[in-house]
Amino acid sequence: MVEITHRTVSSNNIRIHLAEAGEGPTVLMIHGFPESWYSWREQLPVLAEQGYHAVAMDVRGYGRSSKPQNVEDYRMMLKVADVVGVVDAIDNGKVTIVGHDWGAPIAWNSALLRPDLFSGVAGLSVPYSAGGGVVRPTELFAMMAGDDDFYINHFQEVGKAEREIEADVRQWILGFYWGAGGDVIDGPNISMVRRGGTLSEKFVYPDVMPDWMTDKDLDVYTREFEYSGFFGPLSRYRNVDRDWEDFSAFAGQPIAIPSLFIGGEKDGPTIWGASAIANYNQTLPKLFKSEILPGAGHWIQQERAERTNELLLEFLNSLK
């Protein structure tokens, strides 16, 4: 059995929690919402067994990492600075960075701004889009939603979504995970929220827990969020307009290092990002592979752990 160890490091003037396994070239994995280092539980031991130093971090606002108190403390520029600080603290040469969900934009933007620190970058679920556009993201989402609220706009008001989720953390997480997973056939579209309603109104629940999300796994996530709360995780969404402003100077800029993309056939961000994926010949000129996993939903490295691991190892081995 591969041992997973835990420590905290100082990064960008805050505390970041790391879960680590193995020795060798470092692979830094960054989770999304509502996740934690634990989302990489199927990758940590496999990468370690194959000769890599596998590291999964808790993003600021999550788990044992610091939880700043201001919404603007969760803007993308600071997330990238956190990653840079983690790479410095690990001090193991160039790193390959991998991100899922919100972790994917963190990984993409880290590679964009600091290509000198990374051997390669892999994004799961959320394609690299090279930014830009003349309309603020929240305005664009409002136009997409029509008479409803897009879930990102639903999360904008501080306290509203927190109250909804924290009334029953375990049930909310289960509904959100199941609703965005590939097991749900023709389920409700949980990306759209009834104006004045709650996201959880559309949740459906499994009759039997899937193999990729056991009761034990759900208990781990529940404990993590009952400890950390949801202000920090939700505040990532509350910075999309700030990020649009902060990164305006980099709009259209390609990522210059080797890259990998893994999406899910049933995954919302992958489907919405079809035009970005089609433009990879310009935005990811050193793309190793872009693969859409049949039947997979949003939780790619958990739902399709075996294939995700195969693709990551193929990519990592190509960087040697």
Short mmCIF file of C-alpha atoms in Angstrom, two decimals:
data_model
loop_
_atom_site.label_atom_id
_atom_site.label_comp_id
_atom_site.label_asym_id
_atom_site.label_seq_id
_atom_site.Cartn_x
_atom_site.Cartn_y
_atom_site.Cartn_z
CA MET A 1 0.00 0.00 0.00
CA VAL A 2 1.26 3.46 -0.92
CA GLU A 3 1.35 5.81 2.07
CA ILE A 4 -0.27 9.22 1.66
CA THR A 5 1.28 11.79 3.97
CA HIS A 6 0.02 15.24 4.87
CA ARG A 7 1.69 18.57 5.60
CA THR A 8 1.04 22.27 5.32
CA VAL A 9 3.36 24.71 3.59
CA SER A 10 3.59 28.49 3.57
CA SER A 11 2.60 29.86 0.17
CA ASN A 12 1.77 33.41 -0.90
CA ASN A 13 1.46 34.42 2.78
CA ILE A 14 -1.15 31.77 3.57
CA ARG A 15 -1.18 28.11 4.63
CA ILE A 16 -1.75 25.41 2.00
CA HIS A 17 -2.42 21.77 2.90
CA LEU A 18 -0.80 19.07 0.74
CA ALA A 19 -1.41 15.32 0.47
CA GLU A 20 1.64 13.55 -0.98
CA ALA A 21 2.77 10.11 -2.10
CA GLY A 22 5.87 8.74 -3.80
CA GLU A 23 9.16 10.14 -5.00
CA GLY A 24 10.32 11.42 -8.36
CA PRO A 25 9.20 14.23 -10.68
CA THR A 26 6.35 16.17 -9.08
CA VAL A 27 2.78 16.08 -10.35
CA LEU A 28 0.69 18.77 -8.64
CA MET A 29 -3.09 18.16 -8.72
CA ILE A 30 -5.67 20.87 -8.08
CA HIS A 31 -9.30 20.14 -7.25
CA GLY A 32 -12.48 22.02 -8.08
CA PHE A 33 -15.88 22.65 -6.43
CA PRO A 34 -17.11 21.15 -4.15
CA GLU A 35 -14.07 18.93 -3.76
CA SER A 36 -10.76 18.63 -1.90
CA TRP A 37 -7.42 16.87 -2.12
CA TYR A 38 -9.46 13.68 -1.62
CA SER A 39 -10.82 14.00 -5.17
CA TRP A 40 -7.41 12.70 -6.34
CA ARG A 41 -7.52 9.59 -4.10
CA GLU A 42 -7.44 7.31 -7.17
CA GLN A 43 -4.51 9.15 -8.74
CA LEU A 44 -2.14 9.66 -5.79
CA PRO A 45 -1.14 5.98 -5.27
CA VAL A 46 -1.07 5.10 -8.98
CA LEU A 47 1.23 7.99 -9.90
CA ALA A 48 3.43 7.24 -6.87
CA GLU A 49 3.75 3.58 -7.89
CA GLN A 50 4.88 4.70 -11.35
CA GLY A 51 7.76 6.77 -10.01
CA TYR A 52 6.22 10.19 -9.49
CA HIS A 53 5.93 12.51 -6.51
CA ALA A 54 2.16 12.92 -6.51
CA VAL A 55 0.82 15.96 -4.67
CA ALA A 56 -2.81 17.03 -4.21
CA MET A 57 -3.42 20.42 -2.63
CA ASP A 58 -6.38 21.89 -0.81
CA VAL A 59 -7.11 25.18 -2.58
CA ARG A 60 -7.40 28.23 -0.32
CA GLY A 61 -10.78 28.23 1.42
CA TYR A 62 -10.91 24.43 1.58
CA GLY A 63 -10.01 21.80 4.18
CA ARG A 64 -6.86 22.52 6.15
CA SER A 65 -5.72 25.42 3.96
CA SER A 66 -6.18 29.04 5.00
CA LYS A 67 -9.58 30.68 4.63
CA PRO A 68 -9.26 34.41 3.88
CA GLN A 69 -12.27 36.52 4.82
CA ASN A 70 -12.79 38.75 1.77
CA VAL A 71 -14.45 37.75 -1.50
CA GLU A 72 -11.67 39.33 -3.57
CA ASP A 73 -9.14 37.11 -1.77
CA TYR A 74 -10.34 34.29 -4.04
CA ARG A 75 -9.55 35.87 -7.41
CA MET A 76 -7.67 33.79 -9.96
CA MET A 77 -4.44 35.81 -9.76
CA LEU A 78 -4.11 34.89 -6.08
CA LYS A 79 -4.87 31.23 -6.82
CA VAL A 80 -2.03 31.22 -9.35
CA ALA A 81 0.25 32.87 -6.80
CA ASP A 82 -0.67 30.10 -4.33
CA VAL A 83 0.40 27.50 -6.88
CA VAL A 84 3.69 29.29 -7.49
CA GLY A 85 4.31 29.29 -3.74
CA VAL A 86 3.54 25.58 -3.49
CA VAL A 87 5.95 24.79 -6.32
CA ASP A 88 8.62 26.81 -4.51
CA ALA A 89 7.93 25.01 -1.22
CA ILE A 90 8.16 21.58 -2.86
CA ASP A 91 11.50 22.58 -4.47
CA ASN A 92 11.71 19.55 -6.75
CA GLY A 93 12.44 21.05 -10.16
CA LYS A 94 9.85 21.59 -12.83
CA VAL A 95 6.35 20.36 -12.02
CA THR A 96 3.54 18.95 -14.14
CA ILE A 97 0.30 20.62 -13.09
CA VAL A 98 -3.12 18.97 -13.37
CA GLY A 99 -6.48 20.56 -12.57
CA HIS A 100 -10.14 19.54 -12.56
CA ASP A 101 -13.22 21.80 -12.62
CA TRP A 102 -12.09 25.15 -11.13
CA GLY A 103 -8.70 23.50 -10.69
CA ALA A 104 -8.41 23.35 -14.49
CA PRO A 105 -8.48 27.16 -14.99
CA ILE A 106 -6.06 27.47 -12.07
CA ALA A 107 -3.74 25.00 -13.82
CA TRP A 108 -4.21 26.57 -17.27
CA ASN A 109 -3.54 30.08 -15.97
CA SER A 110 -0.56 28.97 -13.90
CA ALA A 111 0.98 27.49 -17.06
CA LEU A 112 0.07 30.62 -19.02
CA LEU A 113 1.68 33.04 -16.58
CA ARG A 114 4.62 30.93 -15.35
CA PRO A 115 5.61 28.45 -18.07
CA ASP A 116 9.12 28.43 -16.64
CA LEU A 117 7.90 26.43 -13.61
CA PHE A 118 6.04 23.65 -15.41
CA SER A 119 6.94 20.72 -17.66
CA GLY A 120 3.34 20.27 -18.76
CA VAL A 121 -0.27 21.09 -17.92
CA ALA A 122 -3.39 18.93 -17.95
CA GLY A 123 -6.96 20.15 -17.61
CA LEU A 124 -9.95 17.95 -16.82
CA SER A 125 -13.53 18.99 -17.62
CA VAL A 126 -12.94 22.71 -18.26
CA PRO A 127 -11.17 23.45 -21.56
CA TYR A 128 -8.60 26.20 -21.99
CA SER A 129 -10.40 29.07 -23.71
CA ALA A 130 -7.72 31.81 -23.86
CA GLY A 131 -10.09 34.35 -22.30
CA GLY A 132 -11.25 37.58 -23.84
CA GLY A 133 -14.71 38.65 -24.92
CA VAL A 134 -16.44 42.03 -24.73
CA VAL A 135 -19.16 41.00 -22.25
CA ARG A 136 -18.59 40.43 -18.54
CA PRO A 137 -19.02 36.78 -17.60
CA THR A 138 -21.97 37.39 -15.26
CA GLU A 139 -23.75 39.34 -18.03
CA LEU A 140 -23.08 36.53 -20.50
CA PHE A 141 -24.42 33.94 -18.05
CA ALA A 142 -27.56 36.03 -17.52
CA MET A 143 -28.17 36.08 -21.26
CA MET A 144 -27.69 32.31 -21.42
CA ALA A 145 -30.16 31.69 -18.59
CA GLY A 146 -33.09 33.79 -19.86
CA ASP A 147 -35.81 33.74 -17.21
CA ASP A 148 -33.73 31.51 -14.91
CA ASP A 149 -30.44 32.04 -13.10
CA PHE A 150 -27.28 30.32 -14.29
CA TYR A 151 -25.81 28.56 -11.27
CA ILE A 152 -22.72 30.80 -11.26
CA ASN A 153 -24.93 33.88 -11.00
CA HIS A 154 -27.00 32.11 -8.35
CA PHE A 155 -23.80 31.85 -6.28
CA GLN A 156 -22.95 35.57 -6.49
CA GLU A 157 -24.82 36.85 -3.42
CA VAL A 158 -22.78 36.22 -0.28
CA GLY A 159 -24.67 34.08 2.21
CA LYS A 160 -27.56 32.90 0.01
CA ALA A 161 -26.01 29.72 -1.35
CA GLU A 162 -24.15 29.14 1.91
CA ARG A 163 -27.45 28.98 3.79
CA GLU A 164 -28.94 26.60 1.24
CA ILE A 165 -25.97 24.22 1.33
CA GLU A 166 -25.13 24.31 5.03
CA ALA A 167 -28.69 23.41 6.05
CA ASP A 168 -27.74 19.81 5.13
CA VAL A 169 -24.20 19.60 3.77
CA ARG A 170 -24.23 15.86 3.10
CA GLN A 171 -27.47 15.85 1.13
CA TRP A 172 -26.51 18.93 -0.89
CA ILE A 173 -23.13 17.51 -1.87
CA LEU A 174 -24.72 14.19 -2.82
CA GLY A 175 -27.36 15.91 -4.97
CA PHE A 176 -24.81 18.14 -6.68
CA TYR A 177 -22.42 15.27 -7.39
CA TRP A 178 -25.12 12.92 -8.62
CA GLY A 179 -26.81 15.57 -10.76
CA ALA A 180 -23.56 16.38 -12.60
CA GLY A 181 -22.40 12.77 -12.89
CA GLY A 182 -22.60 10.56 -15.93
CA ASP A 183 -24.87 8.00 -14.26
CA VAL A 184 -27.92 10.27 -14.46
CA ILE A 185 -29.87 9.65 -17.65
CA ASP A 186 -31.87 12.64 -18.88
CA GLY A 187 -31.84 14.18 -15.41
CA PRO A 188 -32.73 17.79 -14.60
CA ASN A 189 -30.35 20.50 -15.74
CA ILE A 190 -28.83 21.63 -12.46
CA SER A 191 -26.88 24.44 -14.13
CA MET A 192 -30.08 26.50 -14.31
CA VAL A 193 -31.87 27.70 -11.17
CA ARG A 194 -35.43 28.96 -10.94
CA ARG A 195 -35.32 32.72 -10.32
CA GLY A 196 -35.72 33.13 -6.57
CA GLY A 197 -35.43 29.37 -6.01
CA THR A 198 -32.64 27.03 -4.93
CA LEU A 199 -30.29 24.81 -6.86
CA SER A 200 -31.23 21.84 -4.72
CA GLU A 201 -34.84 21.98 -5.96
CA LYS A 202 -33.67 20.06 -9.01
CA PHE A 203 -31.56 17.49 -7.22
CA VAL A 204 -32.19 13.80 -7.65
CA TYR A 205 -30.52 11.12 -5.56
CA PRO A 206 -29.18 7.64 -6.32
CA ASP A 207 -31.05 4.57 -5.17
CA VAL A 208 -27.66 2.91 -4.67
CA MET A 209 -24.37 4.77 -4.33
CA PRO A 210 -22.13 4.42 -7.40
CA ASP A 211 -18.75 2.68 -7.21
CA TRP A 212 -16.96 5.98 -7.70
CA MET A 213 -18.73 7.68 -4.77
CA THR A 214 -19.30 5.43 -1.80
CA ASP A 215 -20.94 6.40 1.48
CA LYS A 216 -17.45 6.54 2.97
CA ASP A 217 -16.31 8.98 0.26
CA LEU A 218 -19.36 11.16 0.83
CA ASP A 219 -18.63 11.15 4.57
CA VAL A 220 -15.11 12.45 3.89
CA TYR A 221 -16.38 15.34 1.78
CA THR A 222 -19.08 16.12 4.33
CA ARG A 223 -16.56 16.34 7.18
CA GLU A 224 -14.27 18.55 5.11
CA PHE A 225 -17.02 21.07 4.34
CA GLU A 226 -18.59 21.00 7.78
CA TYR A 227 -15.15 22.06 8.97
CA SER A 228 -14.32 24.61 6.27
CA GLY A 229 -17.73 26.02 5.34
CA PHE A 230 -18.60 27.25 1.85
CA PHE A 231 -17.73 30.96 1.83
CA GLY A 232 -14.27 30.40 0.34
CA PRO A 233 -15.31 27.77 -2.22
CA LEU A 234 -18.27 29.86 -3.42
CA SER A 235 -16.18 33.03 -3.54
CA ARG A 236 -14.24 31.56 -6.47
CA TYR A 237 -17.45 32.05 -8.50
CA ARG A 238 -17.81 35.59 -7.13
CA ASN A 239 -14.59 36.63 -8.83
CA VAL A 240 -15.37 35.73 -12.43
CA ASP A 241 -15.78 39.39 -13.43
CA ARG A 242 -12.60 40.38 -11.56
CA ASP A 243 -10.74 37.59 -13.35
CA TRP A 244 -12.07 38.85 -16.69
CA GLU A 245 -10.54 42.24 -15.86
CA ASP A 246 -7.29 40.88 -14.38
CA PHE A 247 -6.55 38.64 -17.36
CA SER A 248 -7.66 41.00 -20.12
CA ALA A 249 -4.03 41.65 -21.09
CA PHE A 250 -3.58 37.91 -21.75
CA ALA A 251 -6.71 37.40 -23.90
CA GLY A 252 -5.97 35.11 -26.83
CA GLN A 253 -2.56 34.12 -25.50
CA PRO A 254 -1.70 30.45 -26.20
CA ILE A 255 -0.14 28.16 -23.61
CA ALA A 256 3.39 27.41 -24.75
CA ILE A 257 4.11 24.17 -22.85
CA PRO A 258 2.91 20.60 -23.55
CA SER A 259 -0.72 20.06 -22.62
CA LEU A 260 -3.45 17.45 -22.19
CA PHE A 261 -7.23 17.78 -22.02
CA ILE A 262 -9.69 15.18 -20.73
CA GLY A 263 -13.41 15.84 -20.91
CA GLY A 264 -16.60 13.93 -20.27
CA GLU A 265 -19.19 13.21 -22.96
CA LYS A 266 -21.99 14.25 -20.56
CA ASP A 267 -20.05 16.98 -18.77
CA GLY A 268 -21.54 20.49 -18.92
CA PRO A 269 -18.30 22.51 -19.06
CA THR A 270 -16.88 20.19 -21.72
CA ILE A 271 -20.05 20.49 -23.82
CA TRP A 272 -20.22 24.28 -23.38
CA GLY A 273 -16.52 24.49 -24.24
CA ALA A 274 -16.79 22.73 -27.62
CA SER A 275 -15.66 25.84 -29.51
CA ALA A 276 -12.64 26.23 -27.21
CA ILE A 277 -11.70 22.58 -27.77
CA ALA A 278 -12.04 23.05 -31.53
CA ASN A 279 -9.56 25.96 -31.30
CA TYR A 280 -6.81 23.99 -29.54
CA ASN A 281 -4.57 24.04 -32.61
CA GLN A 282 -4.14 27.75 -31.89
CA THR A 283 -4.47 27.98 -28.10
CA LEU A 284 -2.62 24.76 -27.16
CA PRO A 285 0.01 24.43 -29.91
CA LYS A 286 1.86 21.68 -27.99
CA LEU A 287 -1.25 19.63 -27.24
CA PHE A 288 -0.40 15.98 -26.54
CA LYS A 289 -3.97 14.71 -26.68
CA SER A 290 -7.57 15.82 -26.21
CA GLU A 291 -9.92 12.98 -25.29
CA ILE A 292 -13.62 12.99 -24.43
CA LEU A 293 -14.55 9.99 -22.28
CA PRO A 294 -17.78 8.25 -23.41
CA GLY A 295 -20.56 8.28 -20.83
CA ALA A 296 -18.53 10.28 -18.31
CA GLY A 297 -20.02 13.19 -16.42
CA HIS A 298 -18.29 15.99 -14.59
CA TRP A 299 -16.30 14.08 -11.95
CA ILE A 300 -13.87 12.65 -14.46
CA GLN A 301 -10.96 11.46 -12.31
CA GLN A 302 -13.42 9.80 -9.94
CA GLU A 303 -15.95 8.41 -12.45
CA ARG A 304 -13.30 7.20 -14.90
CA ALA A 305 -10.27 6.77 -12.66
CA GLU A 306 -8.62 4.00 -14.68
CA ARG A 307 -8.75 5.80 -18.02
CA THR A 308 -7.79 9.12 -16.43
CA ASN A 309 -4.74 7.48 -14.89
CA GLU A 310 -3.77 5.89 -18.21
CA LEU A 311 -3.97 9.24 -19.99
CA LEU A 312 -2.07 11.08 -17.27
CA LEU A 313 0.72 8.49 -17.32
CA GLU A 314 0.93 8.58 -21.11
CA PHE A 315 1.28 12.35 -20.93
CA LEU A 316 3.78 12.28 -18.08
CA ASN A 317 5.92 9.69 -19.82
CA SER A 318 5.93 11.82 -22.97
CA LEU A 319 7.53 14.63 -20.98
CA LYS A 320 10.59 12.62 -19.92
#
